Amino acid sequence: MRNLLVLCLLLSIHHVQSASKGVTASLSAKWSMTPFLLETSEFVGEDGNDKFWQFVDTVKELTVYKQGESVRSYYNLILKKAGQFLTDLQVNLLKFALALRSYSPAVQASQQMASDEGPPEACPAFVSVHGQRSCSTKDIKKLLKAAAGRPKPYLYKNEHTYPGVNTTEVPVAILYAEIGTRKFTSFHKVLTEKADGGKLVYVLRHFVADPKPRRMLLSGYGVELAIKSTEYKAVDDTKVKDSGGNAEEDDSEEVQGFVFETLKKSHPELKQQLVELRKHLLESTNDMVPLKVWEMQDLSVQAAARILSVPKFDALKLMRDLSQNFPSEARSLTKVAVTQEMKKEMEENQKRLSESIGVHPGDAELFINGLHIDLDVHNPFSILDLLRAEARVLEGLHNLGIQGEDQGKLLRLPVDAVDERYALDIRHPAIMWLNDIENDPVYGSWPMGVQELLRATFPGVIRQIRRNLFNLVLFLDPVRPESVELVKLAELFYKHKIPLRIGFVFVVNTEEEIDGFSEAGVGFFRVLNYIADEYDLSQALMSMVSMYNKVEAGEMLSVDAISAYLKRKFPKANAERILGVESEYDDKRKDGAVFYKKSGLGSLPLALFNGVPLSPDEMDPEELETIILQRIMDTTTTFQRAVFTGQLTEGSSVVDYLMEQANVVPRMNPLILSTDRKYLDFTAKPVVDDWDDTTMFSYYDSRDKTAVMAKRMKYFTNADEDGMSAVTMWIVGDFDKVSGRKLLLGALKRVKVSPGVRVGVIDNPGGKPSRDNSVLYRAIWASLLTQKNKAAAEFVQKLLREESSLLLQKGTAMKELLTQAMNRDAFEKRFNTLEVDFIRSQQLFCRDVLKLSPGQRAVISNGRVLGPFEEREDFTAEDFQLLEKITLRASAEEVRAKVKLMGMKAKRASDLVMKVDALLAAAPQGEVRRDVHFVQDSHSVLHLSPRENEVFYDVVAIVDPLTREAQKMSPLLIVLSQVVNVRLRVFMNCRAKLSELPLKSFYRFVLESDVSFLGNDTVSPGPVARFPELPESPLLTLIMNTPESWMVQAVRSPHDLDNIHLQEVSGTVAAEYELEHLLLEGHCFDLTTGQPPRGLQFTLGTSREPLMYDTIVMANLGYFQLKANPGAWILKLREGRSEDIYQVLSHDGADSPADAGDVVVVLDSFHSKILKVRVQKKAEKMSEDLLSENSASKGVWESIASVWSTFEKSITGGVSKKDDRQKAKEDVLNIFSVASGHLYERFLRIMMLSVLRHTKTPVKFWFLKNYLSPSFKETIAHMAEEYGFQFELVQYKWPRWLHQQAEKQRIIWGYKILFLDVLFPLAVDKIIFVDADQIVRADLKDLRDFDLEGAPYGYTPFCDSRTEMEGYRFWKSGYWNSHLGHRKYHISALYVVDLKKFRKIAAGDRLRGQYQALSQDPNSLSNLDQDLPNNMIHQVAIKSLPQEWLWCETWCDDASKVSAKTIDLCNNPKTKEPKLTAAARIVPEWVEYDDEIKRLLKLVQEQDGMATQKPTPSPSLREKADTRRDEL
C-alpha cells in the first residue's frame, strides 16, 4: 500500500492531462422494462401450472412493499417469496434468469395480447369474457351471462389456466392484470371462486397498465472491435460533435490488477490521485508494437503457461483478459517461458482427444455433464434452459444420496430412446411361408455370401443375395375384401423374384362347430391344408393366389367360389372330407388366431417387415409396393453396417440376427410401447414418513406422497444372484374386484419365474375403506409384514384365486385359508390389529398423484405409470413379461450394474435402482453424453473443485486461449462458476508454430450472473460492454455478435462505428443498439411436389393489424424469415396470387392446431422459433405458376378484357386511364445500395444526388438497413423531402444454415449478391445496384430499359484500356483465365437485375448453393460480391453492359472518361490513394454535390437543435422517486 501511495504522490506532481479513451456498447430491448415479479412468476411457472398459481397466491399484494422498501430490498423480497417454491440451486438460476431478462419476452407477449385486445381507458386491470371487457369485478356476472352467444377466445399452448373444476362447456374469462397489485387481488378472488365452482375457465395474462418507458438493457451477446486494414484510407474527415465527453467511468472494472472502486472506499482522501493513477495505467497499456514472426510462434502455448501459473481462481479472469485484449497483451506474452513437461502433456492429450472425440489442436469444445455445447448454436439463454433441465436430475441424484464420481457415472448411462420401431419375433410356427430365399431352387443361381452387400452397385438396385434378409409377414382374414389386393401384391413380388421372403398368418373363425361349408374363411384354410398335404405348402399358397384371382376387386371370397375351385382343380378330391364337419384338414386352424391375439397387434389386415408392423396408412395396396421396396433399400444400409463391423458374418442366421436385436419384443402392447410416458418423482425427502395419519398425509405434495409410499412399501421378491431387484412393479387396484385380483395374480406369477423382479401392492378401493371391505387387502399386507417372502407369496396367490374369495364371501374365517409354511400367530396378531388409515392414504395417493378414480387399476414399473386400465382391459402374463423387458432395456439393467458397485444392502439397492431409473428415464433424452478423459492433467489442465456436499455440474472446456472461441468461452465459464457449483476442467488446446497473430480484435461478452445494484440500492443501468484499455493508434470497427434470432440496429451514436479512431476522439465512444426484432424462421414445402414453392409470399401480423411484415419463400430448403417481436402473431398467405393459388394444409412448431388454416405463433422467449409449413395448390389452380403471369395463367375474363382494351386502343389511338395509372405505377427507377461507416454514407448521399440530377423518372432508393448508422437513418427522411424521392430500408438476417462470414466487409459483399430474390417485393420487376462511391452522369432509366437478352442480370466488364495496370489484372491469368474462356470478368460496382427472370430461373438459389460450396475454403471468393457471379457465369448468364456504363480511373484510360455514364472511385492497388482525395481530383462535380449536402445536413441539425431546446416541464421529486421504484 505504501508503494501505491508513493505512486499516487508522484502522479499528483505529473498530472496526466488527457482523459482516458475507450468504447462502450449497450443493447436495449425495444419494449419497456418488465417487472421482476412477473418474470419470476414465469420462471416458477416452468415447474408446473400448480406452482405458478401457488406463487401468485403468495405474492398477491406484494407491490405495496415497493413504496417503503429500497429497490434492492424489494428484489430480495421477491427472491425470498420464490424461494418457498424453489431449491437453493434454482434460486441461483432464477437470479441468472433475471439478470439475463430471460423471461421478459414472455411477460411482453402477454402485454402485446392485452394491447391487441384493446384495454379500456384508465384501467389498471380488466377482464375479457369472449371479447367483452370490463374494469370492474361487479360486471363479471353480467359478462358471463352474455358470453354464450359469442365464440370462445383462442387459448395458446402455455397459457396460465387456473386449475379449477375441469369443464369445457363454461365461458372463458381472461384476466389482464399485474400480479401483486391490489386490483389484481380483487379480480383474482372473484375469478378463483367461480373457477372452483365450475362457472368459468380462468386464464391470467400479464398486463402492466402504465409501463415505464425506461430502456431495458439486455445481455447474452458479444461485442467485437476488429482492427481494420488501413491500406486504403477510408475514414470520413467530417468532425463529429461528441455527445457528452466521457461516459461514466466504471471503477469496478479491474485495471492492471487494481480495483479502483475498492481503493476509493478505503482511501477517500486520495480520490483525485487514484483517478490520475487509473488514467495512467489505462494509457500505459495502449501498446501495440508489431511482433516479429519468430516471436509469434509460441504465443498460444505462452498464453496457456501464463494462465496456469497464476492462482487457479484468477486463471479464468486472466484467460478472459488475454483473449479479449490480445492485441494489447501480445508483446507481454513473448517473455513467458514454457516448460517441456507442459508441451509434452499437451501433445499427448491432443493425440487422445483427436482419436476419441475428433478434436484437433486449436479446436474449442464445451461439455456440461457430458452434453456437448456447440457455442455456434448455443447462447446463454439456451444454456440457462440446459442448466435448469440438468438441475432436476442432479438434485434428484443428490437427494437420493448419490454424490461425487457416482453422479457422473449414472448421468452418462445410455437411456434407450422410446420412439424406436419395435418388432415382433417372426420365428413362429403359425406363419406359413410362401418361399424361402435360402433353400428354394428358384434362387439357386444367386450368391450366398453376406459380403455381397458391400459390393458396389448402381443407386436404387436391389441386391439379389441368397439370404432371408427381407421378410414380409401378412396377417389376413381370408374373406375380407382387403385381403384380395394384398395377396395379389405378394404374388407380384414372388413372380418378379424380389428377394423378399413372404409369409402369411390366416386369422379365421376358431369355433369348433363351424365347418368349411358355412364359413368361407374356414373352408379356405382347410383347402389350403389339403393342397399342402397332397403337394407342398408353396403349391398351396400359389393355389390360394389363383383362387383370389377369380375374385373381383371389392368382392369377398365365398364358400361357393372355394367349392368351385376345389372341384375344378382337384376333381378327385372329396369335398365333404375336406370342408365338412369331420374334416381331416382342420389341423392348426386356431394357431393363426392365437398368435394374432397374443401378439397384441391392431386391426386386420396387417403387415410386418422384418417384424416391424406397418402403420394403417402404409397398408394401402397402391402405396404398399413402394413402401416395401423403400424399406428394402433402407434396411440394406443397416445390414451393410452390420457386415462391415463384423456383427453379421457368413455363418450367421440372418433371421436369428434380426430377431436378437434390442427392438424385438414378444408382444405388441401399445400401452407399454407408447412413447408418451409418465413417471413418478421419488426424489423428495419428507420430514416425516407417516401414512397412518391420513390427515397429515393429505397435506403432503405429490413428491412427498410418492416418497412416503416408496419408504413404506413392502414387496414380494424374487431377487437375482446379488439379492437385488432391477425391476420394481407396484400393482394398483381394488382387490375386492375380480379385475384387481386377476391383475395382482398375473404379476405374482411373473415374479415367480423372473429373478430380479419384485412386486408391491397398493389398494385403490371403489368406496370408502373400512375394516369390513378391506379384509383381503389387510390380509395381503399382514402377510407381507409378518411372513417370509416365499410363504407370503404362496398365501396371497391362494387368497387371490376365485374359490378363496367365494369362501370369504360365505363367511369363512381368514385363518382357515392360511398355508402350512406360515407363522400363524404373527399373521393373526398383525391382521387383527391392522387399521385402515394407511389404506385411506393409499387411496389419496391414487387420486392425487396417479390421477385414478376410486377402483381403477394401474401398474407402475420403476416409477413409470401405466393406466388407468379400462374395466374390461386385460394385462396378461405376456404383458408383464414385455413390461419387464422394456424396463430393463431402457436403463434399469445399466442402473443396476452401477448401483451394485456402490456396495449397499439389497433392499436399499433395489429401492435406489427404482428411483434412479425413474429419474433418468423421465429426463428429456437428448444427445449422448460424452466422457472426456485426458492422458495427464498436471501441466495443461486448469482444475476448479466444487464445494463439497452440494449439487455440482461437471464442466469440461477444451480451448486454445488465443482464439475467438476463448474470447466468448472464458467469460461464460466465469459466470457459470458464479451461478452454479461446478467441477471445472479447462484443457489448453494450443496450436503450435503460429505464423500470424491469432486474434486481431478486442472483444467483450456481455453476461452477468445476478442483477447488479448501485450504491444507493437502485438497479444499475444494466449490463454494458466496456473497452477501457484500448490503444489509440489502430482503426477499429464495431461488430455485434448476437443470438441467431436477434435483429439489432445502432440507434444512437454520433461517432462512425465502422471506423473508430481513438486518436481523433475526445472521451468515450458510446454506441447504443436496440433489439429491433426477434426473427421468426420457417421452411415451407408443397405437399404435392415435395419441393419448396418458389416465390410464395407469407405475411405476418396481429389480429388488429394483419399485415405488418411480409416475406418470400426461397427454393433453398424452402426457407423464409419474418421480423416480429414478443406477442401472438398470425402467419397467412399473402393476398393476391399466393392466396389465390395455394392453401396452407398443415404446420409444425406453431401454437395453433396443426390443421388450422391460420398459423398462430406466440413469440415468448429469446430463443429461435422455427416453423414447418406445408402448402398445396388449390384443385382448380394445379397448372398455375406463381412466378409467371402470362395470359395462359390468367382467368378467361382477364384475357377477354385484355383483348378488348387492345381493340379499344386501336380504334381511339389513345391510352386508357387504367393504362396511364399502370404505367405511372411501373415507371419508377428502383436503385439499391449498401453502405457502412460515415465515409461511405457520405459517398452514398452524393451518389443519390447524382442519380436524381440526371433523370426525370421518379426514383425509389432501397438501402440495406443492417449496417446504416443512426445519423444516416435520422437524416435520410429530410433528404427525401428536399429532393422528392422515395426510399425504403430493407433488412434480412443472414440465414443460420448458410456459411457465415466473420469479417464485416465480406458480410456486406454477401448482402449485395446473395439475397436479391428475397430482399424486394415481387412487384419490383427490375432493380439497379449502384455502389455508394459512384457518381452518375447519365439517366439510369436507360440502363433499366436496356435489353438483357434473356439474362437475369447485366454487369459491366472491367476496362482493359489503362495499360500500365496490366500486372494487376488478376483475371487475365491462372484460374480466372481458364474458367472464363472467351468471356469477360465483370465488376460488381454497377449492375441491373431483371428480378422476374432472376426468380424464374432460381438464380438466387443457384448463387447461394455455389457460395455454400466455395465459401468453406477461406482462400476462395476473395472478392465475394464479384467473384461469385463471375464464377457462376456458365450457369447464370451475365449480359455484358457497354463499357461506358462504368468508368474507373484505375482500369480505364483518360480518353474514355468523356463518354462515361457513371464514374466509380475504385481503389488503386498501385497508388493506394485515399478515397476523399481521389473523389475531389477525379470528379469535378463531386465537391459541389458534397457542399450541397453538407448545407442541407447543417440546416437539418439546426432545426433539430431548435426542436430539442423547447422547454419541457421537469418531473416533481415524487415522480422521480416513483420512477426509481418502478425499476422492478
Short mmCIF file of C-alpha atoms in Angstrom, two decimals, residues 1219-1231 1255-1260 1286 1323-1326 1339-1342 1344-1345:
data_model
loop_
_atom_site.label_atom_id
_atom_site.label_comp_id
_atom_site.label_asym_id
_atom_site.label_seq_id
_atom_site.Cartn_x
_atom_site.Cartn_y
_atom_site.Cartn_z
CA ASP A 1219 -53.01 2.12 -68.62
CA ASP A 1220 -51.88 5.55 -67.53
CA ARG A 1221 -52.20 4.53 -63.91
CA GLN A 1222 -50.42 1.24 -64.57
CA LYS A 1223 -47.58 2.99 -66.38
CA ALA A 1224 -47.23 5.61 -63.66
CA LYS A 1225 -47.04 2.85 -61.07
CA GLU A 1226 -44.39 0.96 -63.03
CA ASP A 1227 -42.32 3.92 -64.14
CA VAL A 1228 -40.14 4.14 -61.05
CA LEU A 1229 -36.39 3.75 -61.02
CA ASN A 1230 -35.53 1.29 -58.24
CA ILE A 1231 -31.96 1.81 -57.03
CA THR A 1255 -33.30 11.67 -64.53
CA LYS A 1256 -36.86 12.90 -64.73
CA THR A 1257 -38.23 9.47 -63.73
CA PRO A 1258 -39.42 9.09 -60.12
CA VAL A 1259 -36.72 7.32 -58.09
CA LYS A 1260 -37.05 4.91 -55.18
CA GLN A 1286 -38.94 7.63 -52.13
CA ALA A 1323 -43.94 -6.07 -57.51
CA VAL A 1324 -40.39 -4.75 -58.16
CA ASP A 1325 -39.53 -6.00 -61.66
CA LYS A 1326 -36.07 -4.50 -62.10
CA ASP A 1339 -30.13 8.76 -66.90
CA LEU A 1340 -30.29 5.35 -65.22
CA LYS A 1341 -33.69 4.86 -66.88
CA ASP A 1342 -31.69 3.89 -70.00
CA ARG A 1344 -33.22 -0.09 -66.57
CA ASP A 1345 -34.71 -0.35 -70.05
#
